Coordinates of C-alpha atoms in Angstrom, one line a residue:
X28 CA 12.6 -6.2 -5.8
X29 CA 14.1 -2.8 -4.5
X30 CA 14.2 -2.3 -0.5
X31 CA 11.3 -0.2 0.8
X32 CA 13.8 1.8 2.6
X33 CA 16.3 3.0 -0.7
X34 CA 12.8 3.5 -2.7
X35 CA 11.1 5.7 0.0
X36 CA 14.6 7.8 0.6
X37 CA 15.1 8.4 -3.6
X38 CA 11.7 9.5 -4.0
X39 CA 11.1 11.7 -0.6
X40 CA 13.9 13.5 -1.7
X41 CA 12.6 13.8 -5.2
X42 CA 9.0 15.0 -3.8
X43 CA 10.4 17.4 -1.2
X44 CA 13.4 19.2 -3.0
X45 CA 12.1 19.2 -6.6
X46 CA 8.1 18.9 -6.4
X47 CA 8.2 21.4 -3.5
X48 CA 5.2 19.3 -2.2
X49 CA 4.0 20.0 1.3
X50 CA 3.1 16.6 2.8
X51 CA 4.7 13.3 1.3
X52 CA 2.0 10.0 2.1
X53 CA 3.1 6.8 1.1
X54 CA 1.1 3.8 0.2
X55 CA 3.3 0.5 0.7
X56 CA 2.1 -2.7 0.4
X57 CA 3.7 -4.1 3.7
X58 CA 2.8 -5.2 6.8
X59 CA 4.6 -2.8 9.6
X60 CA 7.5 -5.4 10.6
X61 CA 9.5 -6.7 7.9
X62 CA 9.0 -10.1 7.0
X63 CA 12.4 -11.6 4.9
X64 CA 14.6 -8.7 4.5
X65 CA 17.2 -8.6 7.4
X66 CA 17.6 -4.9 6.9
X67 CA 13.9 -4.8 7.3
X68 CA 13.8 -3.2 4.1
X69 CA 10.4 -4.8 3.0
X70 CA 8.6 -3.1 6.3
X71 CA 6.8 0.2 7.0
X72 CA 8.7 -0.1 10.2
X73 CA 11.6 0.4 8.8
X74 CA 10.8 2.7 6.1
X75 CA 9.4 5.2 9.0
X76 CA 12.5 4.5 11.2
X77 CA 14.8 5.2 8.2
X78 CA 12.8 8.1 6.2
X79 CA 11.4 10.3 8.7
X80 CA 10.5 12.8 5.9
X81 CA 7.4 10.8 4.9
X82 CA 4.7 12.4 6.8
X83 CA 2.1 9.6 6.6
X84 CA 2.0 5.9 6.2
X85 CA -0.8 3.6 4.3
X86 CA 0.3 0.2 5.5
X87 CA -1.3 -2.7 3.7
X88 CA -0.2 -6.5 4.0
X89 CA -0.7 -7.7 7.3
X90 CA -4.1 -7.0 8.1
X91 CA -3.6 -5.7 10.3
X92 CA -6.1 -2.8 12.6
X93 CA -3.3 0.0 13.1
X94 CA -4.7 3.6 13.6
X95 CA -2.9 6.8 14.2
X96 CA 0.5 4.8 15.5
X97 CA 3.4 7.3 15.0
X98 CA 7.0 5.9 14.2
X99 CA 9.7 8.3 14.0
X100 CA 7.0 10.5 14.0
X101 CA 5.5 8.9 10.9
X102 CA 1.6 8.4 11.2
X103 CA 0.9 4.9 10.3
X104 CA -2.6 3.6 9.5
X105 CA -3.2 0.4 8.2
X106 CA -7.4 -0.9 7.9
X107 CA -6.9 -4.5 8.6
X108 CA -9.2 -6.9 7.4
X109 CA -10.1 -7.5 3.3
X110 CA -11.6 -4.5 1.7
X111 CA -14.3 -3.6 4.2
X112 CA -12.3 -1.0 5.8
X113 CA -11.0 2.2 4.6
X114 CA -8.8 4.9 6.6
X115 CA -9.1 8.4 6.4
X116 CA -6.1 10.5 7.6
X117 CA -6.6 14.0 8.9
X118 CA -4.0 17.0 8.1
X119 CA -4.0 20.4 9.8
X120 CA -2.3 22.6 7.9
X121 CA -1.0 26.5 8.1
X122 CA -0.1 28.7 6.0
X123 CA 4.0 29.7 5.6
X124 CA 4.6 31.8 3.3
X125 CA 4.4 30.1 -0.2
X126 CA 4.4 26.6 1.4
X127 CA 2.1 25.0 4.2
X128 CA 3.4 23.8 7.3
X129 CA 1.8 20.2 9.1
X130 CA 0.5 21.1 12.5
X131 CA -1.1 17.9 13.2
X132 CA -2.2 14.6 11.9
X133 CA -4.4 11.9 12.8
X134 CA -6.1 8.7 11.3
X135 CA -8.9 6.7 11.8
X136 CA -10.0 2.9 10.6
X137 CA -13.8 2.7 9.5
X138 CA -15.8 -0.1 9.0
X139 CA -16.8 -0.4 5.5
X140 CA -19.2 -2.8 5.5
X141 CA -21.9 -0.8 8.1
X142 CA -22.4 1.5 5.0
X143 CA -24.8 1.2 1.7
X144 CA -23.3 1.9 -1.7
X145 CA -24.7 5.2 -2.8
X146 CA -27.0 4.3 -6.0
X147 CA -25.4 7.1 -8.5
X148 CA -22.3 5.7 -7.9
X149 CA -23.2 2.1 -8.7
X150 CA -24.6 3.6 -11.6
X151 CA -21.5 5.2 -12.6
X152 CA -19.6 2.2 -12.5
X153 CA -21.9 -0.4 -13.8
X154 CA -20.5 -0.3 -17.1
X155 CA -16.9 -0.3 -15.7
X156 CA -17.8 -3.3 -13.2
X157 CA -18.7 -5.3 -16.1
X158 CA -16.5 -4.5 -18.6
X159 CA -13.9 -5.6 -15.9
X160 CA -15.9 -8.9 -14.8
X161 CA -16.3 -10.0 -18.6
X162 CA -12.5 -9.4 -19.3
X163 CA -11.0 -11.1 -16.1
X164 CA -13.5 -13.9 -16.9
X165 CA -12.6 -14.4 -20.2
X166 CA -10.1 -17.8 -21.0
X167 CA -7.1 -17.1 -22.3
X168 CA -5.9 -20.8 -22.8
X169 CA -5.8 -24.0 -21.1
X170 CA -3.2 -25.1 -18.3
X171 CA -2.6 -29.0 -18.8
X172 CA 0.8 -29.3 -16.7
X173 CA 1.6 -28.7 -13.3
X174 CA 2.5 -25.4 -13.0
X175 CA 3.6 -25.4 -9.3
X176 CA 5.7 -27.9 -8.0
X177 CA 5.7 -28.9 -4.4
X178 CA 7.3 -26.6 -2.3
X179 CA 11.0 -27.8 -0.8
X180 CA 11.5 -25.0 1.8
X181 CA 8.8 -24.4 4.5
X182 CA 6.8 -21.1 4.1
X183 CA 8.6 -20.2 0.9
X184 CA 6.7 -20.0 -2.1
X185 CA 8.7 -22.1 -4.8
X186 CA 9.2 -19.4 -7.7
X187 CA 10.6 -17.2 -4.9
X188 CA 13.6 -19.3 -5.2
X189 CA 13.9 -21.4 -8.7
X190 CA 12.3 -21.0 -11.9
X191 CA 9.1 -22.4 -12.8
X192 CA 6.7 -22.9 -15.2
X193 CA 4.2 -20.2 -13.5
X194 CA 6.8 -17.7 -13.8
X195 CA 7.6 -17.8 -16.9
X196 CA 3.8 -17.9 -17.9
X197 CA 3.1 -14.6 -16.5
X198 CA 7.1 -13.4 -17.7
X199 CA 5.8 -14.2 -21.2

């Protein structure tokens, strides 16, 4: 895996000096604070601390309930909990000549799960939804073997650190 930090820095440069865009928003899955790279290079944290030219942050890892939390001046939002929360980030923008210039930005966390699903849209879908369920409920073999061996180091998945039959499942 690449650092957060390097990533963020090649393609922030990439979106502001070649694209021309006007606001940069990442979408990271990470918690805020780092969690095994020293550097802190696997942390929005970090990546805000170190990349100031991202304008917005869409945190999501921790579950954590972070809205409108600047870093560096970095907006960070992140909608805790497991899909029944969404954040909407605000932008006020005016016009510079040929570019637009951010005057102000906010987020907010909503609760997802206070809301009905709008019938023509689960209409849409229906088709897709099932397509989907019938595919990722379809057997593609048998597992016989144990494909995990116990873990040796405390809070450290085992195929972080050594081969194993998992990995090279989903590798092949």
């Amino acid at each position: 895996f690449v650092s957060l930090i390097d990533d963020a820095k090649k393609w922030v440069k990439v979106l502001r000096e070649d694209e021309k865009v006007d606001i940069v928003i990442a979408s990271l899955h990470a918690g805020v604070e780092p969690e095994y790279w020293e550097d802190g290079g696997d942390g929005v944290r970090a990546v805000a601390e170190q990349v100031p030219e991202i304008d917005a942050i869409l945190a999501g890892h921790a579950h954590e309930d972070i809205e409108g939390e600047l870093i560096n001046g970095v907006l960070i939002a992140e909608p805790k909990r497991y899909g029944n929360r969404v954040t909407r980030f605000d932008f006020i923008m005016e016009k510079n000549g040929d570019y637009w210039d951010l005057k102000e930005k906010t987020s907010y966390n909503y609760d997802t799960n206070s809301y009905e699903a709008a019938p023509e849209i689960l209409d849409l879908a229906e088709e897709y939804h099932q397509a989907t369920l019938d595919y990722v409920n379809t057997p593609i073999g048998e597992a016989t073997g144990d494909f995990v061996p116990v873990g040796e180091i405390m809070g450290i998945p085992t195929a972080q650190i050594q081969d194993t039959a998992l990995v090279d499942f989903i590798n092949k």
